[in-house]
Short mmCIF file of C-alpha atoms and ligand atoms in Angstrom, two decimals:
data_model
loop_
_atom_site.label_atom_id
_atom_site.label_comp_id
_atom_site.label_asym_id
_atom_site.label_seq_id
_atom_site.Cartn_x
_atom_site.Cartn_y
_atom_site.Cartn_z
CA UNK I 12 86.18 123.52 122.34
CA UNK I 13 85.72 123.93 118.56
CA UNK I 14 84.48 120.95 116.48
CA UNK I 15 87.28 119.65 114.56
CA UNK I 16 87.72 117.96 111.53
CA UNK I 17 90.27 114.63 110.12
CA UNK I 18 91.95 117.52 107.29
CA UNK I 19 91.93 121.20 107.11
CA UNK I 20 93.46 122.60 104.01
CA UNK I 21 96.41 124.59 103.81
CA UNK I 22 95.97 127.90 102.49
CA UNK I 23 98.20 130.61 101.60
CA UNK I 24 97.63 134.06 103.24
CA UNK I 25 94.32 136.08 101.06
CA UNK I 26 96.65 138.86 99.95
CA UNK I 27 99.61 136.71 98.73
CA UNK I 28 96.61 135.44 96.26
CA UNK I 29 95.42 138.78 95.16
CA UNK I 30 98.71 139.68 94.13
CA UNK I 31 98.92 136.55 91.74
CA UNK I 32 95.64 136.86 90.10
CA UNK I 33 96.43 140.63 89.48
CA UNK I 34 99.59 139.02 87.46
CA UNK I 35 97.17 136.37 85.93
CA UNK I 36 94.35 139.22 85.13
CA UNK I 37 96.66 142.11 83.32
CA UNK I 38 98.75 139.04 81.35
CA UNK I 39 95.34 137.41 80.19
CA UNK I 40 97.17 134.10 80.29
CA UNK I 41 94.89 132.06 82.74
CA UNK I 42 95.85 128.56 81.17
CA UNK I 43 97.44 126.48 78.60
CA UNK I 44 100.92 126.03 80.31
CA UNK I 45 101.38 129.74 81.70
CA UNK I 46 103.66 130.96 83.37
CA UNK I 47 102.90 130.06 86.62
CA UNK I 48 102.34 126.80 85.66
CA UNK I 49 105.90 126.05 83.97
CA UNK I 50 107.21 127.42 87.31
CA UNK I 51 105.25 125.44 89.18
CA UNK I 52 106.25 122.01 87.66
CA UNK I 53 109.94 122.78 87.15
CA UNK I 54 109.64 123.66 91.07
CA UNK I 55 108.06 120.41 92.29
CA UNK I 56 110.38 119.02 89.68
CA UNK I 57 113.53 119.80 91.65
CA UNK I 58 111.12 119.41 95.02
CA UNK I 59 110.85 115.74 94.65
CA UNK I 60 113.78 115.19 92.56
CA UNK I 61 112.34 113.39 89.83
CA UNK I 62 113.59 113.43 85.69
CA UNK I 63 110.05 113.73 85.24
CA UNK I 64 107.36 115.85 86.84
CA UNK I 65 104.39 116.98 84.86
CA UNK I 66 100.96 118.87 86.48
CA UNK I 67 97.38 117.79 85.92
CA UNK I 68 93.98 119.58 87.14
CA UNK I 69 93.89 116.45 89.69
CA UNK I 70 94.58 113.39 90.95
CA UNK I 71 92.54 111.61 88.57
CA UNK I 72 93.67 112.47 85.56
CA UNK I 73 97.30 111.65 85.89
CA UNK I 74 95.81 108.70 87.42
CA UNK I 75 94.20 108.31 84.02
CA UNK I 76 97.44 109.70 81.57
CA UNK I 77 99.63 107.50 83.35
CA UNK I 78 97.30 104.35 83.11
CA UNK I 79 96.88 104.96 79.29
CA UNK I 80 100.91 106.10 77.86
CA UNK I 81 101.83 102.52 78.82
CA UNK I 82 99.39 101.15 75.58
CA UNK I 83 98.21 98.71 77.85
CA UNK I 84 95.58 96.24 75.91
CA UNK I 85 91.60 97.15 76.50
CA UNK I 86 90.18 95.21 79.54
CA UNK I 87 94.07 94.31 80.55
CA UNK I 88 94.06 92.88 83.98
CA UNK I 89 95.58 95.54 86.75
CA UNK I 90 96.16 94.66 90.10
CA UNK I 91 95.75 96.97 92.97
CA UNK I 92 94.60 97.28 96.38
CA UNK I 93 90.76 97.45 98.19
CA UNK I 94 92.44 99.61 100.97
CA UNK I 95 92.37 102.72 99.07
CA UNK I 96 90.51 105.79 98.16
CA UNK I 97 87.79 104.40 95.30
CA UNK I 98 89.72 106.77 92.93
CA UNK I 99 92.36 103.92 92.39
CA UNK I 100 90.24 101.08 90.66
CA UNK I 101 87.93 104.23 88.54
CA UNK I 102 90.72 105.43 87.11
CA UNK I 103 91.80 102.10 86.28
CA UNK I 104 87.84 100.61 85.14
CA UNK I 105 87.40 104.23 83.40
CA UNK I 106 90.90 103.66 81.76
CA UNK I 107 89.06 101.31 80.09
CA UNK I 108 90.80 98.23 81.88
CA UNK I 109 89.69 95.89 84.88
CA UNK I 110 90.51 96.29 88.48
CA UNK I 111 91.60 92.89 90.15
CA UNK I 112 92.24 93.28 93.96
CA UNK I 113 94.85 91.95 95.82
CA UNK I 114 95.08 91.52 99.77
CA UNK I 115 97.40 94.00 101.96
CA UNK I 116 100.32 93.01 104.38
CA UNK I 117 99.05 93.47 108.10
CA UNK I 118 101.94 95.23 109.22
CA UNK I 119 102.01 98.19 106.31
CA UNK I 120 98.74 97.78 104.73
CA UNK I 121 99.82 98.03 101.72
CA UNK I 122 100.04 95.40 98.87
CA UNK I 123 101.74 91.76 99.53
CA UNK I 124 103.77 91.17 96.92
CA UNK I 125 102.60 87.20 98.01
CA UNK I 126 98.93 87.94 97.29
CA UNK I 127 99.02 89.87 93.89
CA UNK I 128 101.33 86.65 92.46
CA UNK I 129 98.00 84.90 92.82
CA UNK I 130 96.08 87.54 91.13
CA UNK I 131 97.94 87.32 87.90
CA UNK I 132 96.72 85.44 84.46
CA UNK I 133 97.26 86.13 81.31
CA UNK I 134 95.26 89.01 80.83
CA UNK I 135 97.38 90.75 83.75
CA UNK I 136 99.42 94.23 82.31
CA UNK I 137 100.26 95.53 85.35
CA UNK I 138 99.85 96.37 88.98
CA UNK I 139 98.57 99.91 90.70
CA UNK I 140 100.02 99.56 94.17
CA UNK I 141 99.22 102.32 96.81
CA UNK I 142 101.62 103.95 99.39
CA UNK I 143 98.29 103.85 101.56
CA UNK I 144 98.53 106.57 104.30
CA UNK I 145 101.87 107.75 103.24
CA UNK I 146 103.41 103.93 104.02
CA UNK I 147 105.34 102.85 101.32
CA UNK I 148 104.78 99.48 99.58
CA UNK I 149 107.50 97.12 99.62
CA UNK I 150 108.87 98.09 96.08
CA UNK I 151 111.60 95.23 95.85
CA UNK I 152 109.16 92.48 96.45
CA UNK I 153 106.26 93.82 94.18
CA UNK I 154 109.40 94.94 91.14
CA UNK I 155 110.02 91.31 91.39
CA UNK I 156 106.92 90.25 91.00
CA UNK I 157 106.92 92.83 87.87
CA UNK I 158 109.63 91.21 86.55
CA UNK I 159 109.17 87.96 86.83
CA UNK I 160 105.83 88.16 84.74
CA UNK I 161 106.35 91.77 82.65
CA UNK I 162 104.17 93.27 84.10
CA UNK I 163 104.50 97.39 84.74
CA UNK I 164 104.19 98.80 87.91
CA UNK I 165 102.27 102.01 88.81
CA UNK I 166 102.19 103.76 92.25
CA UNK I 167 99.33 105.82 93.44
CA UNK I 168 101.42 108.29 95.93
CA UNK I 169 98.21 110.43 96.74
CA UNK I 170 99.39 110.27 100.73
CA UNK I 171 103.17 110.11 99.81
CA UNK I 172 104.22 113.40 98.68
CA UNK I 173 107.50 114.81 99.38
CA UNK I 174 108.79 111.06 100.97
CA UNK I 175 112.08 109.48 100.88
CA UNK I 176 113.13 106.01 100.75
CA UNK I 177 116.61 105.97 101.89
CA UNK I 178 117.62 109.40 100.36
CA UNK I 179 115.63 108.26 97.40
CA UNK I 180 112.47 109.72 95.83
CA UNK I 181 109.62 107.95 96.09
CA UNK I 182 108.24 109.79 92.56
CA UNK I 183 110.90 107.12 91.00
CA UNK I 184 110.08 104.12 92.07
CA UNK I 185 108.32 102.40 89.82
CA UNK I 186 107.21 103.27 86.06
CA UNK I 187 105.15 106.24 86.81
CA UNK I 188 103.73 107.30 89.71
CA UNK I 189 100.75 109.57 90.28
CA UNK I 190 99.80 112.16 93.03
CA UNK I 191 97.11 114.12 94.54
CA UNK I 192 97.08 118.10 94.69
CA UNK I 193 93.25 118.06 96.31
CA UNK I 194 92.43 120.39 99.19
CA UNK I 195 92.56 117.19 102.13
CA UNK I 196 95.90 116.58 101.01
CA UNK I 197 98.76 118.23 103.11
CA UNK I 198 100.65 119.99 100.20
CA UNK I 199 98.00 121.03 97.61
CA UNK I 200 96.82 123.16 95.05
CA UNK I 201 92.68 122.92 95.68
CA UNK I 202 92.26 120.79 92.80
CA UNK I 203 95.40 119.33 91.13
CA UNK I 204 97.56 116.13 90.21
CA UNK I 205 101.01 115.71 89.38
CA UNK I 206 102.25 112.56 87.44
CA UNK I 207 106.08 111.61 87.95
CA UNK I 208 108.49 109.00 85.89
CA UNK I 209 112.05 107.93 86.23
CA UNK I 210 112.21 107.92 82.22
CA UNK I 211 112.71 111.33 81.13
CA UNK I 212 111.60 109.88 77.42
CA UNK I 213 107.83 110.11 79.14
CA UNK I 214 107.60 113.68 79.80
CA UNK I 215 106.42 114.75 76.36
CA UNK I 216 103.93 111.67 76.49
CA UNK I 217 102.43 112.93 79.47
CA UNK I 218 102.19 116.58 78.05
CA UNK I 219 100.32 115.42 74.98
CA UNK I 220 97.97 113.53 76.78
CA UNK I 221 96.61 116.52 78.94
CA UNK I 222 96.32 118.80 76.37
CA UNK I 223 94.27 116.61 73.64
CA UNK I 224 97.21 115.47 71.81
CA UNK I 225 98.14 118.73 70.35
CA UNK I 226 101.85 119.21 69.24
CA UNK I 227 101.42 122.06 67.02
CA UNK I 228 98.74 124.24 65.42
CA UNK I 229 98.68 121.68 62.47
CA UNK I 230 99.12 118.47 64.25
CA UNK I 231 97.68 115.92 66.86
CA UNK I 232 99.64 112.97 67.59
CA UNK I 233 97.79 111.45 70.18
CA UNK I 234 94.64 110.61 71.67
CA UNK I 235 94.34 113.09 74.80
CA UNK I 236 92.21 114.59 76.62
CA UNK I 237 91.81 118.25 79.09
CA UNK I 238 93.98 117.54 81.83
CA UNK I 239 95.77 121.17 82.42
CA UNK I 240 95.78 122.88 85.49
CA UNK I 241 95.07 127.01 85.75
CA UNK I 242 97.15 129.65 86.11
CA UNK I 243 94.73 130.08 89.35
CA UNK I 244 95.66 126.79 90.89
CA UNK I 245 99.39 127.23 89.78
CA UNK I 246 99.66 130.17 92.03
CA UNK I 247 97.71 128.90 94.45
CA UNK I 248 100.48 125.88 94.52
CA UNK I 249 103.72 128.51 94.70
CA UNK I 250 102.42 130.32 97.62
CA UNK I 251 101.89 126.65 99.59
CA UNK I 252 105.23 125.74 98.60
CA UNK I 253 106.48 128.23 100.65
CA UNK I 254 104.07 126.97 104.18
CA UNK I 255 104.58 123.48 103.53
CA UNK I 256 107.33 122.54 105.52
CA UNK I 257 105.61 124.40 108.40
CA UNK I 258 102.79 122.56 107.88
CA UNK I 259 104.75 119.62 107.70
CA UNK I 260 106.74 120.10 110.93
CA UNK I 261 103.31 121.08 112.44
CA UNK I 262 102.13 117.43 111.83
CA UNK I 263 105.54 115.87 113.11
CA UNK I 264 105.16 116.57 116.23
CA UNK I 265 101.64 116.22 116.22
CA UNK I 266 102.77 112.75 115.59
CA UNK I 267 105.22 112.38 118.12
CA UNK I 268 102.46 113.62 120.68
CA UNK I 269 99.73 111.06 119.11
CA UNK I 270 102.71 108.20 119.36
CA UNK I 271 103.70 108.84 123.46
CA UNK I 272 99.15 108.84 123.67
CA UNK I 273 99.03 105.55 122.48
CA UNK I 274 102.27 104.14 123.69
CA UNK I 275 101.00 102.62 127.20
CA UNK I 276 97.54 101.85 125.92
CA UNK I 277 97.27 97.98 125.01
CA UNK I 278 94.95 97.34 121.80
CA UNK I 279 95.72 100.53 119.84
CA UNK I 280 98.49 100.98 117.73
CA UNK I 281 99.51 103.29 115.34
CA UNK I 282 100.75 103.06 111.81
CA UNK I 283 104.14 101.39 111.00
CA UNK I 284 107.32 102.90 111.31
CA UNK I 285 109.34 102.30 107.98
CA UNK I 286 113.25 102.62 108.87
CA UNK I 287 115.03 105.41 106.13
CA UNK I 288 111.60 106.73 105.31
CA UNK I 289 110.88 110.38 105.46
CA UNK I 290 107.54 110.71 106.39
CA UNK I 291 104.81 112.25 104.00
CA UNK I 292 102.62 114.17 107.36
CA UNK I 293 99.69 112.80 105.57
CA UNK I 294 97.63 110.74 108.09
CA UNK I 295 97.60 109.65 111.09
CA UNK I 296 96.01 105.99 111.14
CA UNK I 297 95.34 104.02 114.49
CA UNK I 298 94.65 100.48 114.54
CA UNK I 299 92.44 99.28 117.14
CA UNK I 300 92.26 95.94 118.67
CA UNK I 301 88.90 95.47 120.04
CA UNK I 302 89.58 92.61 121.83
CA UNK I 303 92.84 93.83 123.34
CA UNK I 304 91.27 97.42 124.20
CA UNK I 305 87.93 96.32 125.63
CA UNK I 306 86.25 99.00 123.19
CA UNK I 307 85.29 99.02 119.22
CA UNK I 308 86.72 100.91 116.16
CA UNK I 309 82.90 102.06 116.11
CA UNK I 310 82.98 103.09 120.00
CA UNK I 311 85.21 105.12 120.34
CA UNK I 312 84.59 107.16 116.83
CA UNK I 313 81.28 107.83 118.17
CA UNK I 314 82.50 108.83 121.69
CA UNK I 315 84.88 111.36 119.92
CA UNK I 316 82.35 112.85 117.46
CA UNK I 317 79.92 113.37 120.58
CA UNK I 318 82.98 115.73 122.26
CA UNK I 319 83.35 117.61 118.34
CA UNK I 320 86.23 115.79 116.96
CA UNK I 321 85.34 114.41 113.96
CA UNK I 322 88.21 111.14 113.15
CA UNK I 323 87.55 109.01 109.83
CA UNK I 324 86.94 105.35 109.71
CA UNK I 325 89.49 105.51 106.25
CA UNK I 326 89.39 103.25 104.44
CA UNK I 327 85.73 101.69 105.25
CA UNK I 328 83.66 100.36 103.63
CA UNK I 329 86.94 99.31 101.26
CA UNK I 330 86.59 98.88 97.45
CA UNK I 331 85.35 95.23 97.39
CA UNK I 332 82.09 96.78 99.29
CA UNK I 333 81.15 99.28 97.11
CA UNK I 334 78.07 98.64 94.79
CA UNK I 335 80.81 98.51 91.64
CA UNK I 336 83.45 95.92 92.63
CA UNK I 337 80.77 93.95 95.25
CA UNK I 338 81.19 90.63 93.33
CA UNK I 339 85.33 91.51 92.91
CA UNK I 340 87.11 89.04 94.80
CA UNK I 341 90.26 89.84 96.65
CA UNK I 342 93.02 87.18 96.27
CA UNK I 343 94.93 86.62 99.24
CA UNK I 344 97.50 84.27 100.77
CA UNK I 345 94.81 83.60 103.59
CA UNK I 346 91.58 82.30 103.95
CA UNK I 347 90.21 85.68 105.31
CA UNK I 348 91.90 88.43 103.73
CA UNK I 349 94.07 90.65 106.05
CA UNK I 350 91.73 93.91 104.66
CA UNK I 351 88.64 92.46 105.84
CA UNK I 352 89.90 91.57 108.83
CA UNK I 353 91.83 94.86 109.49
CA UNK I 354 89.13 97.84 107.58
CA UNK I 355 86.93 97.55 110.55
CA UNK I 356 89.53 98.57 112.98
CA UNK I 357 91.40 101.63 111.56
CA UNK I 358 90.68 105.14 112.43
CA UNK I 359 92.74 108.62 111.49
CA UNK I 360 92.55 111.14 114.04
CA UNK I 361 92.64 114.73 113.12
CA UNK I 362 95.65 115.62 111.71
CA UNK I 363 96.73 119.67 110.60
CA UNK I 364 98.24 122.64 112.43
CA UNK I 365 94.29 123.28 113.79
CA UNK I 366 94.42 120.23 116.02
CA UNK I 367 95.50 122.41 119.59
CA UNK I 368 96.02 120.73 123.02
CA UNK I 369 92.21 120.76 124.38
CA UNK I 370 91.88 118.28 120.95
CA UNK I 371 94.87 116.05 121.92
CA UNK I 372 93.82 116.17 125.76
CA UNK I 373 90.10 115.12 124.67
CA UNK I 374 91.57 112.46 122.30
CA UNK I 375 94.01 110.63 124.87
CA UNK I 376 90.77 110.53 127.67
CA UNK I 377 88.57 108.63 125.21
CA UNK I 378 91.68 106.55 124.16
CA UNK I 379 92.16 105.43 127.78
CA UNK I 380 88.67 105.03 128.80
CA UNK I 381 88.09 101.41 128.68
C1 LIG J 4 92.95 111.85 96.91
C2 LIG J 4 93.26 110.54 96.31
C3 LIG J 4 93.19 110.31 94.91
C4 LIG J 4 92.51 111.21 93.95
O1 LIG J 4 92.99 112.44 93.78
P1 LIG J 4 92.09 113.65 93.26
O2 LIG J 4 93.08 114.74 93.14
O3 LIG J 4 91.04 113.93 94.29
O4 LIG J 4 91.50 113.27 91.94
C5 LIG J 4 93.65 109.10 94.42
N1 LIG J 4 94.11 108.13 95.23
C6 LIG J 4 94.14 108.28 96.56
C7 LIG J 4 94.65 107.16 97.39
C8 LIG J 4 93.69 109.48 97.15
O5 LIG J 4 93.68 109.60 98.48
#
């Protein structure tokens, strides 16, 4: 059996690509909203059905463009989650405001609307929730929250690409909401980010920003900075556009396998099923209950890295234990917050068209040793 790995990236077939950059070599145009670019965007446009849909070179920086175009005040208060990917509260410190963390729900591990209420002072602009693992936040409760103290709500929808709430898009919800195009994530374009808005008004906002401000030859209207993905990555983005939905189906069932595994073992369960939402494919988390299983978090990832299959302890360590936001506290509804109670118990299996039947088979045995 080969090793395998948590994420594999999708690629597009070698000679797909040499076609493109034979395009991108005899035009010359390798950047600066080329061709492939524009038809990239309006194509993700219609893809997630948003007003707004404009490409960055990653995740980041329409982390960063969508943090700034709100004119938030320097060293503004924004509230977000320790259960997340330590890009979340960097883009927000780097942004040049401060990261306050707010405790999750324990069923969808995402941001309780009850918690970040008692995060917020004065000083609070807004609040950077995160559809962690592709689960999606509980919008009402957190827009009422928003409401109630004008406040502006961001989403970080780095695992949530291509989901529906309902029918609806989850690239609208909220004011803006950011994505990921990196290699680990299941639709990408190697490096890239994509920044989304229900306000069409933003779009030119959002262009300025990631190319320096520039409107014209003459004039710069803005404070921006580089944030424009290549002609190279553009293409790279049309040709997975057209393996995505295998990919995706690939990782259903996957899924579906992964959920009859762990259906008659007591102490592991998997993540939350959210009624009317189309899944992203992103992850696939596992809680485990040591005390219910017999057998650690830590156990059994080391039992399945022994055999070659290489799971991730995501998120852990969370935010709040990293050097930066160490002395952050993370305001809760609960004496113990429900992350530090929960980060040392999740682990995502592998999850991508490599993962064959030897893996699963190998994967179900440690599950059910005890
Ligand atoms: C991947 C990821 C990002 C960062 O995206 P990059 O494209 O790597 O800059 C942000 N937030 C979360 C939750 C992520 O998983």
């Amino acid at each position: 059996m080969d090793p395998i790995f948590v994420a594999k990236p999708m690629l597009p077939d070698r000679r797909n690509v040499h076609d493109y950059i034979d395009r991108i070599w005899k035009s010359g145009l390798v950047t600066n909203e080329g061709p492939l670019h524009n038809e990239l965007e309006n194509r993700l446009k219609v893809l997630l059905d948003v007003p707004v849909a404009k490409l960055f070179c990653n995740g980041m920086t329409a982390m960063l463009a969508g943090l700034h175009v709100f004119g938030f005040k320097p060293g503004a208060e924004i509230i977000t989650t320790p259960l997340t990917f330590a890009a979340t509260p960097h883009a927000i410190a780097l942004g040049g405001f401060k990261p306050v963390f707010a405790d999750v729900a324990p069923d969808t591990l995402t941001l309780d609307p009850e918690a970040v209420e008692r995060a917020i002072t004065p000083n609070t602009a807004a609040i950077y929730a995160v559809h962690v693992y592709g689960t999606i936040c509980d919008n009402a409760g957190l827009m009422a929250v928003c409401r109630k103290h004008g406040l502006k709500l961001l989403y970080d929808a780095a695992h949530a690409f291509g989901v529906t709430v309902d029918g609806a898009p989850v690239g609208t919800m909220g004011d803006a909401t950011t994505f990921s195009l990196h290699a680990t994530k299941l639709y990408n374009t190697l490096e890239g980010g994509l920044l989304t808005a229900p306000d069409g008004d933003l779009a030119q906002r959002f262009r300025l920003l990631r190319n320096f401000g520039i409107v014209d030859e003459a004039t710069v209207s803005d404070i921006g900075f580089n944030g424009k993905m290549s002609e190279v990555h553009a293409a790279i983005g049309l040709l997975n556009l057209d393996i995505y939905e295998t990919e995706r189906t690939f990782r259903r069932n996957l899924r579906a396998n992964y959920d009859s595994i762990v259906s008659d073992i007591d102490g592991v369960r998997p993540q939350v099923k959210q009624p009317g939402v189309v899944s992203s494919e992103q992850y696939y988390l596992l809680v485990i209950d040591e005390k219910v299983h017999g057998r650690s978090r830590e156990d059994i990832y080391n039992a399945l890295k022994e055999r070659g299959i290489h799971t991730r302890r995501y998120f852990w360590p969370i935010c709040t234990d990293f050097e930066p936001y160490k002395d952050y506290p993370i305001y809760s509804t609960r004496n113990r917050p429900v992350v530090e109670a929960v980060k040392n118990s999740l682990l995502c299996l592998p999850f991508h068209s490599g993962v064959q039947d030897v893996h699963i088979n190998a994967i179900a045995e440690e599950l059910r040793r005890r």
